[in-house]
Structures are given as structure tokens and as C-alpha cells.
Amino acid sequence: MKIALLYGTETGTTEMLCEDLEGHLGGDHEVEMADLGDTDPTSLDGDSLHLILCSTYGDGELPATAQPFAQALIDAGADLSGIRFAIFGLGDSTYETFNEGSQKLAELLVKHGAKQVGDRTTYDAMSGDMPEDSAFPWAEERIAEAEPLFAAS
């Protein structure tokens, strides 16, 4: 399966997790990784499952690298009806706006027609778990959910 790993980050933690996930999935799938800040929403490939990892910044805002993507999506009014994605949020539950960045991004993608595969999964930095302990199973479950969808199209 073709997988586009996209990340939005403020401090680089999400990018590092994305790199780990790329290594984890790379043996079984065709994986490309990109920063959302370098991604034009109109160039998303309908033949790929988009696995998006996104942190939260400030008062529940998108992180710095996800903001240009979101703004370009809004400005272009892009139709993403052929796009399938799953989203994984990273955050800290001591903040009232825990994981709102990933929620906002998911809502924006759906608003522009993209189809979400599975529920949004969130990682809490206060849990004491490593983020890959949640992200690897999340990715594998979403890929398993998406494979029949891509086989049918």
C-alpha cells in the first residue's frame, strides 16, 4: 500500500515519531514522509493512505509547520473528496486544550471532503508511555482498515 506520512510539529517531537513510523512501516509498504509545511493540499495523492501526525501548540492551535498547510487548504478551497486519511494527535493532558490541534486539522480535512479512516487517536505525553507504543499499533490498525477501501477503488 502507498502511504503518505505527514507531520505537523512545533518542537520536532512529531517529526521524530514520524521517522520512527516510516522505518517501522517501510518494509511492508511504499512510504513517503513529508512536513505538512512543505505540502500543498491540492497535491495530495488519492492512491495513498495519508497517515497524519500532529501536535498542538499554545491555546489548542495547530503547530507551526501545520499552519501553512491549513491556510493553503482554506485559501485554495480544495476538494479532497478522493483523499483518505487517519490522524494521530500528540499532546499533554495538563493543558485544557489537550490535542485540539489534531482535532482542528481532522475537521478541516473532512470539511474539504477527505474521508477519515478510523477514529482520531491521541497520545498524552503525561502518560509515561513512549509515543511509538501508541503510534505503531494505531498505524497498523488504520492500514488494515484502509486496505479493503483501496482494493475496492
CSV table of C-alpha atoms in Angstrom, one decimal:
chain,number,residue,atom,x,y,z
A,1,MET,CA,0.0,0.0,0.0
A,2,LYS,CA,1.2,3.5,-0.7
A,3,ILE,CA,1.4,5.5,2.5
A,4,ALA,CA,2.0,9.3,2.8
A,5,LEU,CA,3.2,10.1,6.3
A,6,LEU,CA,2.6,13.8,7.0
A,7,TYR,CA,3.5,15.6,10.2
A,8,GLY,CA,2.8,18.9,11.8
A,9,THR,CA,5.2,19.9,14.6
A,10,GLU,CA,6.4,22.7,16.8
A,11,THR,CA,9.4,21.2,18.6
A,12,GLY,CA,10.4,18.3,16.3
A,13,THR,CA,8.9,15.5,18.5
A,14,THR,CA,6.2,14.7,16.0
A,15,GLU,CA,8.8,14.6,13.1
A,16,MET,CA,11.0,12.2,15.1
A,17,LEU,CA,8.0,9.9,15.7
A,18,CYS,CA,7.1,10.1,12.1
A,19,GLU,CA,10.7,9.0,11.2
A,20,ASP,CA,10.3,6.0,13.6
A,21,LEU,CA,7.0,5.2,12.0
A,22,GLU,CA,8.5,5.4,8.5
A,23,GLY,CA,11.1,2.9,9.5
A,24,HIS,CA,8.5,0.6,11.1
A,25,LEU,CA,6.2,0.6,8.0
A,26,GLY,CA,8.8,0.9,5.3
A,27,GLY,CA,9.5,-2.9,4.9
A,28,ASP,CA,5.9,-3.7,4.1
A,29,HIS,CA,4.7,-0.6,2.3
A,30,GLU,CA,5.7,2.2,-0.1
A,31,VAL,CA,6.1,5.1,2.4
A,32,GLU,CA,6.8,8.7,1.7
A,33,MET,CA,7.2,11.2,4.6
A,34,ALA,CA,6.8,15.0,4.4
A,35,ASP,CA,6.3,18.0,6.6
A,36,LEU,CA,2.9,19.5,6.3
A,37,GLY,CA,4.6,22.8,6.0
A,38,ASP,CA,6.1,21.6,2.7
A,39,THR,CA,2.9,20.0,1.4
A,40,ASP,CA,0.4,21.6,-1.0
A,41,PRO,CA,-3.0,20.2,-0.1
A,42,THR,CA,-4.0,20.1,-3.7
A,43,SER,CA,-1.1,17.7,-4.4
A,44,LEU,CA,-2.4,15.0,-2.1
A,45,ASP,CA,-2.5,11.7,-3.9
A,46,GLY,CA,-5.8,9.7,-3.9
A,47,ASP,CA,-3.8,6.5,-4.3
A,48,SER,CA,-2.2,6.8,-0.9
A,49,LEU,CA,-3.4,6.5,2.6
A,50,HIS,CA,-2.4,9.6,4.4
A,51,LEU,CA,-1.3,9.0,8.0
A,52,ILE,CA,-1.1,12.4,9.7
A,53,LEU,CA,0.6,13.0,13.0
A,54,CYS,CA,0.0,16.4,14.5
A,55,SER,CA,0.8,18.1,17.8
A,56,THR,CA,-0.9,21.0,19.5
A,57,TYR,CA,0.6,24.4,20.3
A,58,GLY,CA,-0.4,27.3,22.6
A,59,ASP,CA,-4.1,27.5,23.2
A,60,GLY,CA,-5.0,24.5,21.1
A,61,GLU,CA,-3.6,25.8,17.8
A,62,LEU,CA,-2.0,23.9,15.0
A,63,PRO,CA,1.8,23.7,15.3
A,64,ALA,CA,3.9,26.0,13.2
A,65,THR,CA,4.5,23.5,10.4
A,66,ALA,CA,0.8,22.6,10.0
A,67,GLN,CA,-0.4,26.2,9.8
A,68,PRO,CA,0.7,26.9,6.2
A,69,PHE,CA,-0.9,23.7,5.1
A,70,ALA,CA,-4.2,24.6,6.8
A,71,GLN,CA,-4.1,28.1,5.4
A,72,ALA,CA,-3.4,26.8,1.9
A,73,LEU,CA,-6.3,24.4,2.2
A,74,ILE,CA,-8.6,27.2,3.2
A,75,ASP,CA,-7.4,29.6,0.6
A,76,ALA,CA,-7.5,27.1,-2.2
A,77,GLY,CA,-10.9,25.7,-1.2
A,78,ALA,CA,-9.5,22.4,-2.3
A,79,ASP,CA,-11.8,19.4,-3.0
A,80,LEU,CA,-10.2,16.5,-1.1
A,81,SER,CA,-13.1,14.0,-1.8
A,82,GLY,CA,-10.7,11.4,-3.2
A,83,ILE,CA,-8.4,11.6,-0.1
A,84,ARG,CA,-8.4,9.1,2.8
A,85,PHE,CA,-6.6,9.9,6.0
A,86,ALA,CA,-6.1,8.8,9.6
A,87,ILE,CA,-4.9,11.2,12.2
A,88,PHE,CA,-2.8,10.8,15.4
A,89,GLY,CA,-2.5,13.7,17.8
A,90,LEU,CA,0.2,14.3,20.3
A,91,GLY,CA,-0.3,16.5,23.4
A,92,ASP,CA,-0.1,17.0,27.1
A,93,SER,CA,-3.2,16.4,29.2
A,94,THR,CA,-2.2,19.0,31.7
A,95,TYR,CA,-3.3,21.6,29.2
A,96,GLU,CA,-7.0,22.4,28.8
A,97,THR,CA,-6.6,22.4,25.1
A,98,PHE,CA,-5.2,18.8,25.0
A,99,ASN,CA,-4.8,17.6,21.5
A,100,GLU,CA,-7.0,20.2,19.9
A,101,GLY,CA,-4.5,20.8,17.1
A,102,SER,CA,-5.1,17.3,15.6
A,103,GLN,CA,-8.9,17.7,16.1
A,104,LYS,CA,-8.9,21.0,14.2
A,105,LEU,CA,-6.8,19.5,11.4
A,106,ALA,CA,-9.1,16.5,11.1
A,107,GLU,CA,-12.2,18.7,11.0
A,108,LEU,CA,-10.6,20.9,8.3
A,109,LEU,CA,-9.8,17.9,6.1
A,110,VAL,CA,-13.3,16.5,6.5
A,111,LYS,CA,-14.8,19.9,5.7
A,112,HIS,CA,-12.9,19.8,2.4
A,113,GLY,CA,-14.2,16.3,1.6
A,114,ALA,CA,-11.4,14.0,2.8
A,115,LYS,CA,-12.6,10.7,4.3
A,116,GLN,CA,-11.3,9.8,7.7
A,117,VAL,CA,-10.3,6.2,8.3
A,118,GLY,CA,-10.9,5.2,11.9
A,119,ASP,CA,-11.2,7.4,14.9
A,120,ARG,CA,-8.6,10.0,15.8
A,121,THR,CA,-6.1,8.6,18.3
A,122,THR,CA,-4.3,10.8,20.8
A,123,TYR,CA,-1.1,10.4,22.8
A,124,ASP,CA,-0.7,12.0,26.2
A,125,ALA,CA,2.9,13.0,27.0
A,126,MET,CA,1.9,12.8,30.7
A,127,SER,CA,1.1,9.1,30.4
A,128,GLY,CA,4.7,7.9,30.8
A,129,ASP,CA,4.4,5.7,27.7
A,130,MET,CA,6.5,6.2,24.7
A,131,PRO,CA,4.6,7.7,21.7
A,132,GLU,CA,5.6,4.9,19.4
A,133,ASP,CA,3.8,2.4,21.8
A,134,SER,CA,0.6,4.1,20.7
A,135,ALA,CA,1.5,5.2,17.2
A,136,PHE,CA,2.7,1.9,15.8
A,137,PRO,CA,-0.5,0.0,16.6
A,138,TRP,CA,-2.6,3.0,15.5
A,139,ALA,CA,-0.9,2.9,12.1
A,140,GLU,CA,-1.2,-0.8,11.7
A,141,GLU,CA,-4.9,-0.8,12.6
A,142,ARG,CA,-5.7,2.1,10.2
A,143,ILE,CA,-3.8,0.4,7.4
A,144,ALA,CA,-5.8,-2.8,8.0
A,145,GLU,CA,-9.0,-0.7,7.9
A,146,ALA,CA,-8.0,1.1,4.7
A,147,GLU,CA,-6.7,-1.8,2.7
A,148,PRO,CA,-10.2,-3.0,1.6
A,149,LEU,CA,-11.1,0.5,0.7
A,150,PHE,CA,-8.2,0.9,-1.7
A,151,ALA,CA,-8.7,-2.6,-3.1
A,152,ALA,CA,-12.3,-1.7,-4.0
A,153,SER,CA,-11.3,1.5,-5.7
